Amino acid sequence: RVFVVNGEIAGSVVGLAVLDTETTGLFPTDRVLELGVVLVDDNGNVECVVDTLVNPGRDVASDGPQQRAAEGVHGITSTQVVHAPRFSDIAPWLAHELSGRVAVMHNAWFDLRFLDREFKKAGTSFGPVAVGDTMRMSAAMLGVHSLSQAAQTLGLEWPGEAHNAAVDAQMTWQVGQRLWSMLPAGSAAPGFGWMTRHEEGGISLDLDEADPLQLATEAAQYGWVDTPPPMPQWVPRASA
């Protein structure tokens, strides 16, 4: 996070944003239905955990068997999201919090494609984004791909019910911490790099082996210097 003294950029504080989403389905026409975010400061301390449903502006399972199958996985119903914020309500705050941080996800390609489309619909600028993917890390370091397999291999206990975006984001943070602790100091980690948005639409991910600290230092140059937008009114699934 860039900080300013007397109107001049004086330095930066590196942070992470660990994210997970639940969606109405798997297709480009589907929408984000739930968002979990764990904001982590430069000392590895959790600043806050965001846990909210998202009103997709459509029926949760309206488009066919795949969408109804997705509802069977995450268990979110149309009734629960009626009073939840729309992504356009969340977008300014989320874009602000992502700027200057490394965004960490498990299967980053899935979440970032949906987030890119949602930011575009909301008309909110998003990126460039430094990215860390714990799925790629766990595949390279543990030989497993799913978040549940990685957690089990590392002996971690789930902080709640799986396929809840905030719970999965917290588990992604725990898996990431454990994997980073296994790396020799100063060594490159698999699954780190940059997301690029294209003017003609869509995104690309360039994830390879990179030094997470160096990547975080590069990401900090994109940190915000303006006043943060107000935090939206979250609607956690448990309260819906």
XYZ file of N, CA and C in Angstrom:
720
model
N 0.853 -1.174 0.000
C 0.000 0.000 0.000
C 0.893 1.229 0.000
N 0.719 2.076 -0.953
C 1.529 3.286 -1.027
C 1.078 4.264 0.043
N 2.068 4.889 0.734
C 1.682 5.935 1.658
C 2.376 7.227 1.259
N 1.743 8.343 1.613
C 2.140 9.650 1.104
C 2.488 10.565 2.268
N 3.586 11.303 2.131
C 3.995 12.304 3.107
C 4.151 13.624 2.376
N 3.407 14.647 2.819
C 3.466 15.969 2.193
C 3.242 15.901 0.681
N 2.316 15.066 0.284
C 1.965 14.980 -1.116
C 2.893 14.158 -1.971
N 3.923 13.560 -1.384
C 4.877 12.766 -2.142
C 4.801 11.308 -1.693
N 4.926 10.399 -2.670
C 4.958 8.978 -2.329
C 6.236 8.687 -1.556
N 6.090 8.212 -0.312
C 7.244 8.023 0.567
C 7.632 6.565 0.728
N 6.779 5.658 0.360
C 7.119 4.248 0.528
C 5.891 3.395 0.321
N 6.019 2.117 0.582
C 4.896 1.221 0.372
C 4.869 0.141 1.436
N 3.694 -0.368 1.696
C 3.492 -1.470 2.615
C 2.863 -2.600 1.819
N 3.491 -3.741 1.822
C 3.056 -4.860 1.019
C 1.952 -5.629 1.742
N 0.927 -6.018 1.028
C -0.144 -6.799 1.624
C -0.656 -7.840 0.656
N -1.515 -8.710 1.162
C -2.154 -9.740 0.357
C -3.663 -9.587 0.433
N -4.327 -10.022 -0.625
C -5.781 -10.161 -0.613
C -6.080 -11.583 -1.058
N -6.544 -12.397 -0.140
C -6.849 -13.803 -0.435
C -8.345 -13.885 -0.733
N -8.687 -14.404 -1.920
C -10.076 -14.347 -2.379
C -10.607 -15.715 -2.751
N -11.942 -15.820 -2.652
C -12.654 -16.965 -3.198
C -14.050 -16.500 -3.604
N -14.587 -17.131 -4.637
C -15.942 -16.812 -5.077
C -16.768 -18.081 -5.199
N -18.064 -17.924 -5.035
C -19.035 -18.925 -5.463
C -19.847 -18.267 -6.572
N -20.230 -19.047 -7.583
C -20.893 -18.489 -8.759
C -22.165 -19.263 -9.083
N -22.981 -18.660 -9.957
C -24.228 -19.312 -10.348
C -23.990 -20.493 -11.276
N -22.811 -20.612 -11.836
C -22.467 -21.702 -12.743
C -21.057 -21.512 -13.266
N -20.754 -22.151 -14.386
C -19.386 -22.177 -14.901
C -19.220 -21.448 -16.228
N -20.274 -20.832 -16.734
C -20.226 -20.257 -18.073
C -20.028 -18.744 -18.035
N -19.625 -18.140 -19.164
C -19.408 -16.684 -19.183
C -20.633 -15.867 -18.819
N -21.820 -16.428 -19.012
C -23.047 -15.701 -18.661
C -23.375 -15.799 -17.169
N -22.658 -16.636 -16.427
C -22.935 -16.794 -15.002
C -22.341 -15.639 -14.209
N -22.784 -15.514 -12.971
C -22.432 -14.357 -12.141
C -21.849 -14.791 -10.809
N -21.120 -13.872 -10.202
C -20.612 -14.095 -8.847
C -21.783 -14.038 -7.870
N -21.821 -15.001 -6.972
C -22.941 -15.172 -6.052
C -22.516 -14.970 -4.595
N -21.236 -15.163 -4.328
C -20.717 -14.994 -2.966
C -19.236 -14.639 -3.076
N -18.786 -13.783 -2.176
C -17.402 -13.323 -2.183
C -16.805 -13.455 -0.791
N -15.626 -14.054 -0.727
C -14.867 -14.116 0.515
C -13.506 -13.486 0.296
N -13.107 -12.591 1.170
C -11.817 -11.906 1.052
C -11.152 -11.872 2.419
N -9.886 -12.270 2.461
C -9.070 -12.130 3.663
C -7.973 -11.131 3.336
N -8.005 -9.960 3.975
C -6.966 -8.953 3.772
C -5.872 -9.159 4.812
N -4.626 -9.242 4.334
C -3.479 -9.562 5.182
C -2.456 -8.442 5.061
N -1.916 -7.984 6.197
C -0.933 -6.890 6.141
C 0.472 -7.418 5.879
N 1.446 -6.518 5.879
C 2.813 -6.882 5.505
C 3.501 -7.739 6.562
N 2.907 -7.849 7.748
C 3.463 -8.720 8.790
C 2.769 -10.075 8.845
N 1.860 -10.321 7.903
C 1.146 -11.588 7.902
C -0.041 -11.627 8.836
N -0.458 -10.466 9.342
C -1.617 -10.404 10.230
C -2.886 -10.135 9.418
N -3.964 -10.820 9.764
C -5.238 -10.628 9.075
C -5.843 -9.299 9.500
N -6.087 -8.436 8.514
C -6.703 -7.138 8.775
C -8.209 -7.255 8.910
N -8.814 -8.011 7.994
C -10.256 -8.224 8.073
C -10.635 -9.391 7.193
N -11.805 -9.952 7.459
C -12.366 -11.022 6.647
C -13.719 -10.547 6.130
N -13.870 -10.527 4.822
C -15.130 -10.148 4.188
C -15.892 -11.418 3.827
N -17.137 -11.460 4.214
C -17.992 -12.624 3.992
C -19.348 -12.097 3.552
N -19.640 -12.199 2.256
C -20.914 -11.649 1.809
C -21.477 -12.406 0.617
N -22.801 -12.518 0.614
C -23.510 -12.939 -0.579
C -23.531 -11.773 -1.563
N -23.753 -12.085 -2.838
C -23.832 -11.067 -3.884
C -25.103 -11.319 -4.683
N -25.903 -10.281 -4.828
C -27.126 -10.393 -5.624
C -26.737 -10.384 -7.103
N -26.963 -11.491 -7.832
C -26.528 -11.547 -9.229
C -27.472 -10.857 -10.201
N -28.601 -10.354 -9.700
C -29.554 -9.694 -10.587
C -30.313 -10.653 -11.478
N -30.349 -11.911 -11.089
C -31.047 -12.945 -11.846
C -31.301 -14.106 -10.912
N -32.112 -15.047 -11.359
C -32.365 -16.225 -10.539
C -31.087 -17.044 -10.401
N -30.864 -17.606 -9.245
C -29.625 -18.328 -8.993
C -29.464 -19.518 -9.913
N -30.543 -20.209 -10.225
C -30.434 -21.456 -11.000
C -31.344 -21.438 -12.228
N -31.312 -20.336 -12.971
C -32.306 -20.168 -14.024
C -31.914 -20.743 -15.374
N -30.641 -21.083 -15.576
C -30.179 -21.352 -16.937
C -29.982 -22.814 -17.299
N -30.303 -23.741 -16.416
C -30.171 -25.126 -16.828
C -29.565 -26.018 -15.774
N -29.302 -27.274 -16.143
C -28.842 -28.264 -15.165
C -27.494 -27.938 -14.540
N -26.593 -27.285 -15.310
C -25.291 -26.956 -14.720
C -25.446 -25.955 -13.582
N -26.340 -24.967 -13.787
C -26.564 -23.985 -12.729
C -27.243 -24.618 -11.523
N -28.181 -25.540 -11.786
C -28.824 -26.220 -10.662
C -27.816 -27.108 -9.940
N -26.872 -27.679 -10.694
C -25.816 -28.466 -10.059
C -24.921 -27.581 -9.204
N -24.621 -26.358 -9.678
C -23.808 -25.425 -8.892
C -24.512 -25.076 -7.589
N -25.843 -24.865 -7.656
C -26.608 -24.570 -6.438
C -26.502 -25.733 -5.457
N -26.457 -26.956 -5.994
C -26.311 -28.114 -5.129
C -24.963 -28.162 -4.435
N -23.936 -27.544 -5.043
C -22.605 -27.510 -4.431
C -22.546 -26.455 -3.330
N -22.922 -25.213 -3.662
C -22.768 -24.140 -2.670
C -24.001 -23.961 -1.786
N -25.177 -24.437 -2.227
C -26.362 -24.395 -1.382
C -27.017 -23.039 -1.247
N -26.609 -22.052 -2.061
C -27.178 -20.706 -1.970
C -28.449 -20.643 -2.813
N -29.495 -20.040 -2.276
C -30.767 -19.942 -2.976
C -31.056 -18.492 -3.368
N -31.984 -18.318 -4.302
C -32.361 -16.982 -4.748
C -32.906 -16.138 -3.597
N -33.640 -16.763 -2.708
C -34.208 -16.028 -1.572
C -33.125 -15.414 -0.702
N -32.016 -16.104 -0.526
C -30.946 -15.612 0.346
C -30.259 -14.361 -0.190
N -30.224 -14.200 -1.520
C -29.448 -13.088 -2.086
C -30.290 -11.856 -2.385
N -31.571 -11.887 -2.085
C -32.464 -10.779 -2.421
C -31.957 -9.452 -1.855
N -31.500 -9.446 -0.608
C -31.084 -8.205 0.046
C -29.563 -8.047 0.087
N -28.844 -8.900 -0.640
C -27.387 -8.803 -0.687
C -26.964 -7.675 -1.631
N -25.768 -7.123 -1.445
C -25.301 -6.084 -2.366
C -25.050 -6.661 -3.757
N -25.210 -5.850 -4.773
C -24.820 -6.240 -6.128
C -23.316 -6.032 -6.271
N -22.738 -6.689 -7.277
C -21.296 -6.538 -7.433
C -20.920 -5.082 -7.711
N -21.788 -4.355 -8.397
C -21.504 -2.938 -8.659
C -21.388 -2.135 -7.365
N -22.048 -2.588 -6.295
C -21.923 -1.937 -4.986
C -20.574 -2.249 -4.346
N -20.050 -3.433 -4.656
C -18.814 -3.919 -4.046
C -17.584 -3.478 -4.830
N -17.731 -3.305 -6.147
C -16.590 -3.137 -7.050
C -15.635 -2.012 -6.657
N -16.090 -0.789 -6.331
C -15.118 0.262 -6.001
C -14.266 -0.084 -4.778
N -14.902 -0.625 -3.746
C -14.148 -1.009 -2.545
C -13.169 -2.129 -2.855
N -13.600 -3.156 -3.590
C -12.744 -4.301 -3.857
C -11.567 -3.907 -4.753
N -11.820 -3.128 -5.792
C -10.730 -2.683 -6.666
C -9.701 -1.881 -5.880
N -10.176 -1.053 -4.971
C -9.292 -0.252 -4.130
C -8.440 -1.142 -3.239
N -9.047 -2.146 -2.634
C -8.308 -3.023 -1.726
C -7.350 -3.952 -2.462
N -7.648 -4.290 -3.714
C -6.747 -5.139 -4.489
C -5.531 -4.377 -4.989
N -5.656 -3.072 -5.166
C -4.547 -2.305 -5.728
C -3.369 -2.317 -4.759
N -2.203 -2.668 -5.280
C -0.994 -2.704 -4.460
C -0.817 -3.956 -3.641
N -1.751 -4.878 -3.721
C -1.630 -6.141 -3.010
C -1.377 -7.279 -3.998
N -0.903 -8.406 -3.488
C -0.855 -9.637 -4.263
C -2.168 -10.380 -3.999
N -2.912 -10.675 -5.065
C -4.180 -11.399 -4.944
C -3.883 -12.895 -4.970
N -4.280 -13.595 -3.921
C -3.988 -15.020 -3.774
C -5.293 -15.799 -3.847
N -5.321 -16.826 -4.684
C -6.508 -17.653 -4.866
C -6.092 -19.101 -5.064
N -7.030 -20.005 -4.897
C -6.814 -21.411 -5.235
C -7.562 -21.674 -6.534
N -6.814 -21.837 -7.621
C -7.318 -21.857 -8.990
C -7.690 -20.440 -9.400
N -6.665 -19.606 -9.519
C -6.855 -18.179 -9.788
C -7.565 -17.929 -11.111
N -7.322 -18.776 -12.097
C -7.940 -18.579 -13.402
C -9.457 -18.555 -13.300
N -10.042 -19.440 -12.494
C -11.495 -19.495 -12.340
C -12.017 -18.191 -11.742
N -11.477 -17.802 -10.592
C -12.003 -16.622 -9.899
C -11.756 -15.342 -10.688
N -10.577 -15.200 -11.278
C -10.246 -13.950 -11.965
C -11.077 -13.746 -13.224
N -11.428 -14.811 -13.928
C -12.291 -14.639 -15.103
C -13.652 -14.078 -14.699
N -14.208 -14.607 -13.620
C -15.498 -14.090 -13.157
C -15.366 -12.662 -12.637
N -14.319 -12.391 -11.864
C -14.149 -11.050 -11.329
C -13.925 -10.037 -12.447
N -13.159 -10.409 -13.457
C -12.931 -9.514 -14.590
C -14.248 -9.138 -15.255
N -15.110 -10.123 -15.497
C -16.399 -9.832 -16.133
C -17.281 -8.976 -15.232
N -17.248 -9.239 -13.919
C -18.073 -8.455 -13.000
C -17.584 -7.007 -12.917
N -16.272 -6.813 -12.852
C -15.743 -5.445 -12.834
C -16.105 -4.711 -14.124
N -16.061 -5.417 -15.249
C -16.406 -4.784 -16.522
C -17.872 -4.372 -16.523
N -18.767 -5.249 -16.057
C -20.194 -4.904 -15.987
C -20.419 -3.709 -15.072
N -19.625 -3.630 -14.001
C -19.786 -2.538 -13.031
C -19.149 -1.246 -13.516
N -18.349 -1.303 -14.599
C -17.672 -0.110 -15.102
C -16.553 0.361 -14.198
N -15.927 -0.566 -13.486
C -14.868 -0.226 -12.529
C -13.528 -0.738 -13.030
N -12.527 0.122 -12.994
C -11.182 -0.258 -13.403
C -10.619 -1.300 -12.449
N -9.900 -2.269 -13.002
C -9.419 -3.400 -12.216
C -8.105 -3.878 -12.820
N -7.011 -3.785 -12.057
C -5.735 -4.284 -12.535
C -4.792 -3.152 -12.915
N -3.526 -3.507 -13.223
C -2.971 -4.868 -13.255
C -2.933 -5.502 -11.865
N -2.920 -6.822 -11.840
C -2.999 -7.536 -10.573
C -1.862 -8.548 -10.468
N -1.096 -8.451 -9.394
C -0.115 -9.489 -9.076
C -0.865 -10.655 -8.444
N -0.518 -11.877 -8.854
C -1.322 -13.050 -8.500
C -0.447 -14.157 -7.931
N -0.966 -14.810 -6.899
C -0.394 -16.053 -6.405
C -1.474 -17.116 -6.409
N -1.143 -18.314 -6.908
C -2.132 -19.376 -7.039
C -1.695 -20.565 -6.183
N -2.415 -20.796 -5.083
C -2.048 -21.901 -4.194
C -2.332 -23.263 -4.822
N -3.202 -23.322 -5.847
C -3.409 -24.598 -6.526
C -2.144 -25.003 -7.265
N -1.524 -24.061 -7.934
C -0.273 -24.367 -8.631
C 0.842 -24.675 -7.642
N 0.846 -23.974 -6.527
C 1.848 -24.257 -5.501
C 1.685 -25.667 -4.946
N 0.445 -26.029 -4.605
C 0.216 -27.341 -4.001
C 0.451 -28.459 -5.004
N 0.152 -28.208 -6.289
C 0.418 -29.219 -7.310
C 1.918 -29.462 -7.438
N 2.709 -28.380 -7.427
C 4.156 -28.512 -7.590
C 4.835 -29.046 -6.341
N 4.335 -28.646 -5.160
C 5.038 -28.965 -3.923
C 4.485 -30.183 -3.199
N 3.196 -30.468 -3.402
C 2.554 -31.578 -2.685
C 2.049 -32.675 -3.608
N 1.933 -32.367 -4.893
C 1.392 -33.352 -5.832
C -0.115 -33.488 -5.772
N -0.812 -32.486 -5.215
C -2.278 -32.496 -5.157
C -2.793 -31.180 -5.717
N -4.061 -31.184 -6.144
C -4.604 -29.991 -6.793
C -5.717 -29.315 -6.002
N -6.641 -30.058 -5.458
C -7.800 -29.437 -4.819
C -7.405 -28.828 -3.476
N -8.199 -27.839 -3.063
C -7.941 -27.182 -1.786
C -8.113 -28.160 -0.630
N -9.121 -29.027 -0.726
C -9.341 -29.992 0.354
C -8.185 -30.983 0.452
N -7.655 -31.420 -0.704
C -6.512 -32.329 -0.682
C -5.275 -31.656 -0.097
N -5.064 -30.399 -0.461
C -3.914 -29.668 0.066
C -4.029 -29.502 1.578
N -5.223 -29.133 2.048
C -5.431 -28.959 3.486
C -5.211 -30.267 4.226
N -5.746 -31.356 3.681
C -5.586 -32.658 4.329
C -4.122 -33.066 4.366
N -3.408 -32.883 3.267
C -1.991 -33.246 3.207
C -1.176 -32.460 4.220
N -1.548 -31.198 4.425
C -0.814 -30.333 5.354
C -1.316 -30.464 6.791
N -2.344 -31.271 7.016
C -2.864 -31.470 8.367
C -3.638 -30.291 8.908
N -4.305 -29.559 8.022
C -5.053 -28.376 8.431
C -6.539 -28.708 8.596
N -7.170 -28.083 9.573
C -8.598 -28.282 9.806
C -9.384 -27.121 9.207
N -10.494 -27.448 8.535
C -11.317 -26.414 7.915
C -11.927 -25.519 8.987
N -11.908 -24.187 8.750
C -12.490 -23.261 9.731
C -14.005 -23.178 9.659
N -14.628 -23.959 8.804
C -16.079 -23.943 8.650
C -16.471 -24.852 7.516
N -17.669 -24.644 6.980
C -18.195 -25.500 5.918
C -17.559 -25.143 4.576
N -17.115 -26.160 3.833
C -16.514 -25.936 2.521
C -17.555 -25.395 1.545
N -17.071 -24.778 0.465
C -17.898 -24.139 -0.555
C -18.693 -22.969 0.025
N -18.118 -22.369 1.052
C -18.518 -21.056 1.542
C -17.327 -20.151 1.221
N -17.555 -19.072 0.481
C -16.442 -18.296 -0.061
C -15.493 -17.785 1.016
N -16.022 -17.278 2.133
C -15.153 -16.756 3.187
C -14.370 -17.873 3.856
N -15.008 -19.024 4.068
C -14.320 -20.164 4.677
C -13.214 -20.663 3.749
N -13.522 -20.775 2.452
C -12.518 -21.248 1.505
C -11.363 -20.252 1.376
N -11.666 -18.943 1.446
C -10.590 -17.947 1.399
C -9.682 -18.073 2.620
N -10.271 -18.309 3.796
C -9.457 -18.486 4.996
C -8.595 -19.743 4.893
N -9.145 -20.817 4.327
C -8.351 -22.025 4.156
C -7.246 -21.812 3.124
N -7.549 -21.073 2.072
C -6.513 -20.755 1.077
C -5.363 -20.005 1.737
N -5.669 -19.083 2.632
C -4.632 -18.348 3.351
C -3.814 -19.295 4.223
N -4.462 -20.222 4.907
C -3.728 -21.165 5.750
C -2.827 -22.071 4.910
N -3.357 -22.562 3.782
C -2.551 -23.407 2.898
C -1.366 -22.606 2.355
N -1.635 -21.386 1.916
C -0.554 -20.554 1.402
C 0.531 -20.313 2.428
N 0.141 -19.991 3.657
C 1.124 -19.781 4.719
C 2.006 -21.004 4.911
N 1.378 -22.174 4.963
C 2.122 -23.396 5.213
C 3.078 -23.703 4.049
N 2.602 -23.505 2.831
C 3.457 -23.770 1.674
C 4.627 -22.795 1.618
N 4.368 -21.509 1.897
C 5.466 -20.544 1.880
C 6.502 -20.858 2.942
N 6.052 -21.382 4.089
C 7.003 -21.706 5.157
C 7.902 -22.879 4.775
N 7.491 -23.663 3.781
C 8.278 -24.808 3.342
C 9.365 -24.421 2.339
N 9.277 -23.192 1.816
C 10.241 -22.746 0.815
C 11.504 -22.217 1.481
N 12.690 -22.505 0.930
C 13.919 -21.888 1.443
C 13.844 -20.373 1.311
N 14.432 -19.657 2.232
C 14.391 -18.193 2.225
C 14.940 -17.646 0.911
N 14.183 -16.727 0.320
C 14.630 -16.073 -0.897
C 14.443 -16.878 -2.161
N 13.832 -18.054 -2.061
C 13.670 -18.891 -3.248
C 12.390 -18.533 -3.991
N 12.355 -18.897 -5.272
C 11.162 -18.659 -6.080
C 10.074 -19.667 -5.707
N 8.829 -19.235 -5.840
C 7.682 -20.097 -5.551
C 6.896 -20.327 -6.832
N 6.374 -21.524 -7.045
C 5.563 -21.773 -8.243
C 4.206 -21.089 -8.135
N 3.689 -20.662 -9.287
C 2.327 -20.136 -9.317
C 2.189 -18.666 -9.016
N 3.250 -17.877 -9.256
C 3.181 -16.431 -9.016
C 3.451 -15.677 -10.316
N 2.790 -14.534 -10.484
C 2.997 -13.740 -11.681
C 1.957 -12.634 -11.773
N 1.544 -12.317 -13.003
C 0.661 -11.178 -13.233
C -0.557 -11.561 -14.059
N -1.668 -10.905 -13.764
C -2.850 -10.957 -14.602
C -2.892 -9.701 -15.459
N -3.154 -9.877 -16.745
C -3.265 -8.754 -17.670
C -4.662 -8.723 -18.252
N -5.272 -7.542 -18.257
C -6.566 -7.359 -18.919
C -6.317 -6.848 -20.328
N -7.111 -7.323 -21.279
C -6.938 -6.940 -22.675
C -8.056 -6.001 -23.101
N -7.677 -4.981 -23.884
C -8.656 -3.984 -24.312
C -9.807 -4.619 -25.082
N -9.497 -5.664 -25.856
C -10.548 -6.307 -26.636
C -11.406 -7.234 -25.789
N -11.045 -7.384 -24.518
C -11.810 -8.217 -23.601
C -11.039 -9.442 -23.155
N -11.346 -9.919 -21.962
C -10.697 -11.110 -21.434
C -9.402 -10.799 -20.701
N -8.852 -11.833 -20.113
C -7.630 -11.699 -19.343
C -6.654 -12.790 -19.746
N -5.394 -12.591 -19.385
C -4.393 -13.646 -19.492
C -3.613 -13.693 -18.199
N -3.157 -14.884 -17.849
C -2.373 -15.089 -16.640
C -0.992 -15.592 -17.017
N 0.017 -14.935 -16.505
C 1.394 -15.361 -16.716
C 1.952 -15.765 -15.357
N 1.718 -17.019 -14.989
C 2.131 -17.519 -13.687
C 3.244 -18.536 -13.868
N 4.344 -18.316 -13.183
C 5.496 -19.205 -13.274
C 6.143 -19.228 -11.896
N 7.406 -19.524 -11.830
C 8.121 -19.431 -10.566
C 8.611 -18.001 -10.386
N 8.348 -17.438 -9.226
C 8.758 -16.069 -8.937
C 8.994 -15.929 -7.449
N 9.801 -14.953 -7.076
C 10.029 -14.632 -5.675
C 8.822 -13.845 -5.177
N 8.032 -14.398 -4.250
C 6.826 -13.687 -3.803
C 7.117 -12.295 -3.245
N 8.224 -12.136 -2.547
C 8.538 -10.820 -1.983
C 8.859 -9.815 -3.082
N 9.575 -10.252 -4.107
C 9.865 -9.361 -5.224
C 8.590 -8.992 -5.952
N 7.717 -9.966 -6.153
C 6.441 -9.693 -6.807
C 5.625 -8.704 -5.994
N 5.615 -8.883 -4.677
C 4.861 -7.979 -3.808
C 5.426 -6.563 -3.884
N 6.749 -6.451 -3.977
C 7.370 -5.137 -4.101
C 6.956 -4.463 -5.402
N 6.896 -5.239 -6.482
C 6.452 -4.699 -7.762
C 4.980 -4.300 -7.694
N 4.173 -5.114 -7.013
C 2.739 -4.822 -6.910
C 2.485 -3.540 -6.142
N 3.360 -3.236 -5.182
C 3.127 -2.084 -4.314
C 3.109 -0.772 -5.087
N 3.759 -0.739 -6.250
C 3.784 0.511 -7.018
C 2.399 0.874 -7.539
N 1.485 -0.093 -7.558
C 0.134 0.179 -8.012
C -0.800 0.475 -6.844
N -0.247 0.653 -5.670
C -1.074 0.897 -4.494
C -1.796 2.221 -4.557
N -2.881 2.312 -3.810
C -3.713 3.502 -3.842
C -3.100 4.635 -3.046
N -3.425 5.832 -3.470
C -3.029 7.026 -2.722
C -4.251 7.882 -2.394
N -5.405 7.468 -2.865
C -6.619 8.242 -2.641
C -7.369 7.713 -1.420
N -8.414 8.424 -1.050
C -9.239 8.006 0.076
C -10.035 6.771 -0.298
N -10.025 5.735 0.543
C -10.755 4.518 0.185
C -12.252 4.758 0.124
N -12.937 4.102 -0.803
C -14.401 4.206 -0.843
C -14.995 3.524 0.383
N -16.226 3.873 0.728
C -16.836 3.253 1.907
C -17.021 1.751 1.717
N -16.903 1.031 2.807
C -17.125 -0.409 2.772
C -18.618 -0.679 2.617
N -18.992 -1.543 1.677
C -20.426 -1.836 1.491
C -21.017 -2.528 2.718
N -22.345 -2.632 2.721
C -23.045 -3.369 3.769
C -23.053 -4.828 3.383
N -22.245 -5.618 4.081
C -22.142 -7.037 3.742
C -23.345 -7.830 4.240
N -23.663 -8.907 3.531
C -24.733 -9.822 3.938
C -24.149 -11.232 3.957
N -23.607 -11.667 5.111
C -23.067 -13.027 5.188
C -24.159 -14.072 4.989
N -23.768 -15.210 4.468
C -24.734 -16.271 4.220
C -25.452 -16.677 5.505
N -24.732 -16.690 6.600
C -25.322 -17.122 7.870
C -26.459 -16.217 8.323
N -26.473 -14.973 7.860
C -27.509 -14.040 8.304
C -28.643 -13.909 7.294
N -28.500 -14.535 6.127
C -29.501 -14.370 5.057
C -30.713 -15.271 5.301
